[in-house]
mmCIF file of C-alpha atoms in Angstrom:
data_model
loop_
_atom_site.group_PDB
_atom_site.id
_atom_site.type_symbol
_atom_site.label_atom_id
_atom_site.label_comp_id
_atom_site.label_asym_id
_atom_site.label_seq_id
_atom_site.Cartn_x
_atom_site.Cartn_y
_atom_site.Cartn_z
ATOM 1 C CA GLU A 1 14.760 -35.617 -0.193
ATOM 2 C CA ALA A 2 11.613 -37.731 -0.274
ATOM 3 C CA GLY A 3 9.920 -38.106 3.092
ATOM 4 C CA VAL A 4 8.646 -41.154 4.915
ATOM 5 C CA ALA A 5 5.830 -42.737 2.916
ATOM 6 C CA GLN A 6 2.918 -44.478 4.593
ATOM 7 C CA SER A 7 -0.235 -46.115 3.328
ATOM 8 C CA PRO A 8 -3.123 -46.184 3.619
ATOM 9 C CA ARG A 9 -3.996 -42.769 5.107
ATOM 10 C CA TYR A 10 -7.265 -43.979 6.570
ATOM 11 C CA LYS A 11 -8.719 -47.374 7.377
ATOM 12 C CA ILE A 12 -12.021 -48.392 8.919
ATOM 13 C CA ILE A 13 -12.503 -52.009 9.961
ATOM 14 C CA GLU A 14 -14.735 -53.985 12.262
ATOM 15 C CA LYS A 15 -13.405 -55.545 15.440
ATOM 16 C CA ARG A 16 -11.820 -58.953 14.986
ATOM 17 C CA GLN A 17 -10.830 -58.111 11.404
ATOM 18 C CA SER A 18 -7.213 -57.789 10.339
ATOM 19 C CA VAL A 19 -5.394 -54.782 8.898
ATOM 20 C CA ALA A 20 -1.914 -54.020 7.578
ATOM 21 C CA PHE A 21 0.010 -50.777 7.281
ATOM 22 C CA TRP A 22 2.990 -50.094 5.042
ATOM 23 C CA CYS A 23 5.939 -47.760 5.494
ATOM 24 C CA ASN A 24 8.852 -46.750 3.287
ATOM 25 C CA PRO A 25 11.496 -44.764 5.198
ATOM 26 C CA ILE A 26 13.779 -42.045 3.933
ATOM 27 C CA SER A 27 16.521 -43.515 1.785
ATOM 28 C CA GLY A 28 19.610 -44.278 3.832
ATOM 29 C CA HIS A 29 17.849 -44.239 7.192
ATOM 30 C CA ALA A 30 18.811 -47.357 9.071
ATOM 31 C CA THR A 31 16.372 -46.997 11.943
ATOM 32 C CA LEU A 32 12.624 -47.366 11.516
ATOM 33 C CA TYR A 33 9.967 -46.900 14.181
ATOM 34 C CA TRP A 34 6.273 -47.648 14.464
ATOM 35 C CA TYR A 35 4.336 -45.523 16.943
ATOM 36 C CA GLN A 36 0.744 -45.647 18.086
ATOM 37 C CA GLN A 37 -0.838 -42.314 18.958
ATOM 38 C CA ILE A 38 -4.198 -42.301 20.650
ATOM 39 C CA LEU A 39 -6.101 -39.014 20.547
ATOM 40 C CA GLY A 40 -4.807 -36.610 23.187
ATOM 41 C CA GLN A 41 -1.731 -38.675 24.000
ATOM 42 C CA GLY A 42 1.899 -38.655 22.957
ATOM 43 C CA PRO A 43 3.245 -41.232 20.511
ATOM 44 C CA LYS A 44 3.865 -44.642 22.050
ATOM 45 C CA LEU A 45 6.637 -46.762 20.565
ATOM 46 C CA LEU A 46 5.442 -50.129 19.312
ATOM 47 C CA ILE A 47 8.589 -51.388 17.642
ATOM 48 C CA GLN A 48 11.995 -50.113 16.583
ATOM 49 C CA PHE A 49 14.095 -51.671 13.828
ATOM 50 C CA GLN A 50 17.785 -51.139 13.186
ATOM 51 C CA ASN A 51 18.211 -52.234 9.557
ATOM 52 C CA ASN A 52 16.149 -55.448 9.556
ATOM 53 C CA GLY A 53 16.745 -56.361 13.195
ATOM 54 C CA VAL A 54 14.417 -55.555 16.091
ATOM 55 C CA VAL A 55 15.904 -53.213 18.711
ATOM 56 C CA ASP A 56 12.863 -52.736 20.937
ATOM 57 C CA ASP A 57 9.425 -54.312 20.785
ATOM 58 C CA SER A 58 8.706 -54.290 24.502
ATOM 59 C CA GLN A 59 5.405 -52.404 24.092
ATOM 60 C CA LEU A 60 4.138 -54.337 21.073
ATOM 61 C CA PRO A 61 1.060 -56.464 21.954
ATOM 62 C CA LYS A 62 2.524 -59.555 20.380
ATOM 63 C CA ASP A 63 -0.653 -61.591 20.669
ATOM 64 C CA ARG A 64 -2.244 -59.421 17.998
ATOM 65 C CA PHE A 65 0.394 -57.131 16.495
ATOM 66 C CA SER A 66 3.269 -58.128 14.251
ATOM 67 C CA ALA A 67 5.792 -56.187 12.243
ATOM 68 C CA GLU A 68 8.532 -56.939 9.826
ATOM 69 C CA ARG A 69 11.163 -55.045 7.911
ATOM 70 C CA LEU A 70 12.374 -57.121 5.042
ATOM 71 C CA LYS A 71 15.747 -56.272 3.497
ATOM 72 C CA GLY A 72 16.127 -53.410 5.958
ATOM 73 C CA VAL A 73 13.984 -50.983 3.956
ATOM 74 C CA ASP A 74 10.169 -51.167 3.804
ATOM 75 C CA SER A 75 8.169 -52.265 6.795
ATOM 76 C CA THR A 76 4.673 -53.559 7.449
ATOM 77 C CA LEU A 77 2.706 -53.517 10.683
ATOM 78 C CA LYS A 78 -0.201 -55.919 11.045
ATOM 79 C CA ILE A 79 -3.017 -56.191 13.551
ATOM 80 C CA GLN A 80 -4.957 -59.427 13.778
ATOM 81 C CA PRO A 81 -7.552 -59.482 15.239
ATOM 82 C CA ALA A 82 -8.284 -55.817 15.841
ATOM 83 C CA LYS A 83 -9.935 -54.531 18.991
ATOM 84 C CA LEU A 84 -11.854 -51.317 19.577
ATOM 85 C CA GLU A 85 -8.970 -49.920 21.635
ATOM 86 C CA ASP A 86 -6.660 -50.191 18.622
ATOM 87 C CA SER A 87 -8.361 -47.134 17.129
ATOM 88 C CA ALA A 88 -5.502 -44.655 16.817
ATOM 89 C CA VAL A 89 -3.084 -43.063 14.391
ATOM 90 C CA TYR A 90 -0.184 -45.314 13.480
ATOM 91 C CA LEU A 91 2.924 -43.332 12.733
ATOM 92 C CA CYS A 92 6.000 -44.584 10.990
ATOM 93 C CA ALA A 93 9.249 -42.691 11.489
ATOM 94 C CA SER A 94 12.836 -43.127 10.430
ATOM 95 C CA SER A 95 16.181 -41.749 11.500
ATOM 96 C CA PHE A 96 19.677 -41.841 10.066
ATOM 97 C CA LEU A 97 21.246 -43.267 13.173
ATOM 98 C CA ARG A 98 19.584 -44.509 16.312
ATOM 99 C CA VAL A 99 17.739 -42.480 18.882
ATOM 100 C CA GLU A 100 20.361 -39.728 18.984
ATOM 101 C CA SER A 101 19.201 -38.627 15.556
ATOM 102 C CA PRO A 102 16.011 -36.662 14.946
ATOM 103 C CA LEU A 103 13.024 -38.645 13.759
ATOM 104 C CA HIS A 104 11.250 -37.944 10.500
ATOM 105 C CA PHE A 105 7.597 -38.968 10.562
ATOM 106 C CA GLY A 106 5.282 -40.095 7.813
ATOM 107 C CA ASN A 107 1.734 -38.757 7.502
ATOM 108 C CA GLY A 108 0.358 -41.636 9.548
ATOM 109 C CA THR A 109 -2.548 -44.012 9.129
ATOM 110 C CA ARG A 110 -5.731 -43.238 11.024
ATOM 111 C CA LEU A 111 -7.348 -46.523 12.031
ATOM 112 C CA THR A 112 -10.932 -46.713 13.227
ATOM 113 C CA VAL A 113 -12.162 -50.019 14.637
ATOM 114 C CA THR A 114 -15.949 -50.287 14.915
ATOM 115 C CA GLN B 1 6.437 -41.521 37.882
ATOM 116 C CA LYS B 2 6.151 -40.974 34.146
ATOM 117 C CA GLU B 3 9.422 -41.058 32.253
ATOM 118 C CA VAL B 4 8.766 -37.765 30.472
ATOM 119 C CA GLU B 5 6.298 -35.314 31.945
ATOM 120 C CA GLN B 6 4.703 -32.281 30.409
ATOM 121 C CA ASN B 7 1.841 -30.076 31.468
ATOM 122 C CA SER B 8 -0.950 -31.024 29.059
ATOM 123 C CA GLY B 9 -2.312 -27.493 29.010
ATOM 124 C CA PRO B 10 -3.994 -25.905 27.259
ATOM 125 C CA LEU B 11 -1.576 -23.011 27.526
ATOM 126 C CA SER B 12 -2.943 -19.760 26.170
ATOM 127 C CA VAL B 13 -0.538 -16.955 25.262
ATOM 128 C CA PRO B 14 -1.303 -13.575 23.637
ATOM 129 C CA GLU B 15 0.129 -12.965 20.195
ATOM 130 C CA GLY B 16 3.571 -11.369 20.424
ATOM 131 C CA ALA B 17 4.262 -12.683 23.922
ATOM 132 C CA ILE B 18 6.713 -15.381 25.003
ATOM 133 C CA ALA B 19 5.390 -18.936 25.309
ATOM 134 C CA SER B 20 7.227 -21.145 27.786
ATOM 135 C CA LEU B 21 6.886 -24.923 27.594
ATOM 136 C CA ASN B 22 8.384 -27.226 30.177
ATOM 137 C CA CYS B 23 9.383 -30.872 30.351
ATOM 138 C CA THR B 24 10.923 -33.029 33.071
ATOM 139 C CA TYR B 25 12.396 -36.487 32.699
ATOM 140 C CA SER B 26 13.284 -39.282 35.070
ATOM 141 C CA ASP B 27 16.287 -41.027 33.479
ATOM 142 C CA ARG B 28 19.497 -39.265 34.544
ATOM 143 C CA GLY B 29 21.364 -41.091 31.779
ATOM 144 C CA SER B 30 19.365 -39.348 29.055
ATOM 145 C CA GLN B 31 21.587 -37.856 26.380
ATOM 146 C CA SER B 32 19.475 -36.259 23.673
ATOM 147 C CA PHE B 33 16.448 -34.011 23.909
ATOM 148 C CA PHE B 34 14.010 -32.957 21.233
ATOM 149 C CA TRP B 35 11.010 -30.717 20.790
ATOM 150 C CA TYR B 36 8.460 -31.689 18.169
ATOM 151 C CA ARG B 37 5.485 -29.620 17.034
ATOM 152 C CA GLN B 38 2.280 -31.378 16.048
ATOM 153 C CA TYR B 39 -0.563 -29.552 14.376
ATOM 154 C CA SER B 40 -4.019 -31.053 14.767
ATOM 155 C CA GLY B 41 -4.430 -34.011 12.431
ATOM 156 C CA LYS B 42 -0.789 -33.883 11.338
ATOM 157 C CA SER B 43 2.363 -35.789 12.214
ATOM 158 C CA PRO B 44 5.014 -34.462 14.584
ATOM 159 C CA GLU B 45 7.796 -32.390 13.071
ATOM 160 C CA LEU B 46 11.126 -31.633 14.695
ATOM 161 C CA ILE B 47 11.703 -28.021 15.673
ATOM 162 C CA MET B 48 14.639 -28.201 18.097
ATOM 163 C CA SER B 49 17.227 -30.636 19.381
ATOM 164 C CA ILE B 50 19.602 -30.067 22.283
ATOM 165 C CA TYR B 51 22.340 -32.279 23.612
ATOM 166 C CA SER B 52 24.289 -30.260 26.215
ATOM 167 C CA ASN B 53 23.443 -28.034 29.147
ATOM 168 C CA GLY B 54 22.564 -24.458 28.405
ATOM 169 C CA ASP B 55 20.579 -22.645 25.767
ATOM 170 C CA LYS B 56 20.258 -23.256 22.070
ATOM 171 C CA GLU B 57 18.602 -20.670 19.885
ATOM 172 C CA ASP B 58 17.064 -21.055 16.436
ATOM 173 C CA GLY B 59 15.123 -18.070 15.212
ATOM 174 C CA ARG B 60 12.230 -17.416 17.569
ATOM 175 C CA PHE B 61 12.807 -20.709 19.383
ATOM 176 C CA THR B 62 15.141 -21.302 22.322
ATOM 177 C CA ALA B 63 15.641 -24.682 23.945
ATOM 178 C CA GLN B 64 17.061 -24.810 27.458
ATOM 179 C CA LEU B 65 18.547 -27.891 29.094
ATOM 180 C CA ASN B 66 19.476 -28.444 32.725
ATOM 181 C CA LYS B 67 20.610 -32.041 33.223
ATOM 182 C CA ALA B 68 21.188 -31.600 36.956
ATOM 183 C CA SER B 69 17.538 -30.664 37.408
ATOM 184 C CA GLN B 70 16.398 -33.092 34.669
ATOM 185 C CA TYR B 71 14.556 -30.294 32.999
ATOM 186 C CA VAL B 72 14.244 -29.107 29.419
ATOM 187 C CA SER B 73 12.203 -26.183 28.191
ATOM 188 C CA LEU B 74 11.213 -24.461 24.979
ATOM 189 C CA LEU B 75 10.690 -20.729 24.689
ATOM 190 C CA ILE B 76 8.869 -19.235 21.724
ATOM 191 C CA ARG B 77 9.409 -15.509 21.354
ATOM 192 C CA ASP B 78 7.032 -13.189 19.491
ATOM 193 C CA SER B 79 4.362 -15.902 19.449
ATOM 194 C CA GLN B 80 2.301 -16.116 16.283
ATOM 195 C CA PRO B 81 -1.111 -17.704 15.683
ATOM 196 C CA SER B 82 0.693 -20.260 13.505
ATOM 197 C CA ASP B 83 2.495 -21.467 16.647
ATOM 198 C CA SER B 84 -0.791 -22.858 17.952
ATOM 199 C CA ALA B 85 -0.144 -26.604 18.137
ATOM 200 C CA THR B 86 0.751 -29.405 20.517
ATOM 201 C CA TYR B 87 4.417 -29.453 21.514
ATOM 202 C CA LEU B 88 5.933 -32.831 22.297
ATOM 203 C CA CYS B 89 9.057 -33.263 24.375
ATOM 204 C CA ALA B 90 11.125 -36.360 23.536
ATOM 205 C CA VAL B 91 14.051 -37.702 25.522
ATOM 206 C CA SER B 92 16.505 -40.389 24.494
ATOM 207 C CA GLY B 93 18.791 -42.600 26.504
ATOM 208 C CA ASN B 94 19.816 -46.267 26.554
ATOM 209 C CA GLU B 95 18.762 -46.594 22.909
ATOM 210 C CA LYS B 96 15.230 -45.604 23.787
ATOM 211 C CA LEU B 97 13.298 -42.486 22.785
ATOM 212 C CA THR B 98 10.336 -41.540 24.953
ATOM 213 C CA PHE B 99 7.750 -38.896 24.207
ATOM 214 C CA GLY B 100 5.785 -36.880 26.694
ATOM 215 C CA THR B 101 2.046 -36.460 26.296
ATOM 216 C CA GLY B 102 2.475 -32.986 24.835
ATOM 217 C CA THR B 103 1.395 -29.456 25.772
ATOM 218 C CA ARG B 104 -1.358 -27.855 23.756
ATOM 219 C CA LEU B 105 -0.471 -24.228 23.022
ATOM 220 C CA THR B 106 -2.983 -21.663 21.793
ATOM 221 C CA ILE B 107 -1.853 -18.215 20.654
ATOM 222 C CA ILE B 108 -4.590 -15.646 21.106
ATOM 223 C CA PRO B 109 -4.664 -12.915 18.410
#
């Protein structure tokens, strides 16, 4: 079984620039999550999709972050414009069902904003 | 009060001893409980899930759940240096999964 694919692995940008991350979940997994993990902290949910619908985006800074999951498969997360405090690892995860099912994480994208 | 609380550590345990990791949660309606292990620079990986009160054992790992006390724990028997990592407790309820901040565990050879 192929795992959750994410790209890029690393990204360095200057503040006020834009950046996009891509995620391809495990085949057949209906639920897709984007988490932000700042060094030394636990993952913080940004957005949760069930198929191509949004289940929870209450912690997504909507003035600068956006996410979409077209056709209920791949997903992209965008930041525009980036701030210094956005420096973190962005983790994509998927699960077969909703939160009762274990999450499978991708390798993450480490973003550095200078 | 944080929704999911863990002692951030670091917790140091001698090799071969039992490591005990604890987690408390605030939502009494929580239904599913998970322990994830995260090595430095890596993504979290699931090591245990538990859904009902009591103990669940998997190899050297035992998860314990007490819903009345809103408490879940992870015991690692015969600790190995490869167990050195951050352990994240995750709790789900009302369609929401919340992670704790993690406990950093170091196994001392």
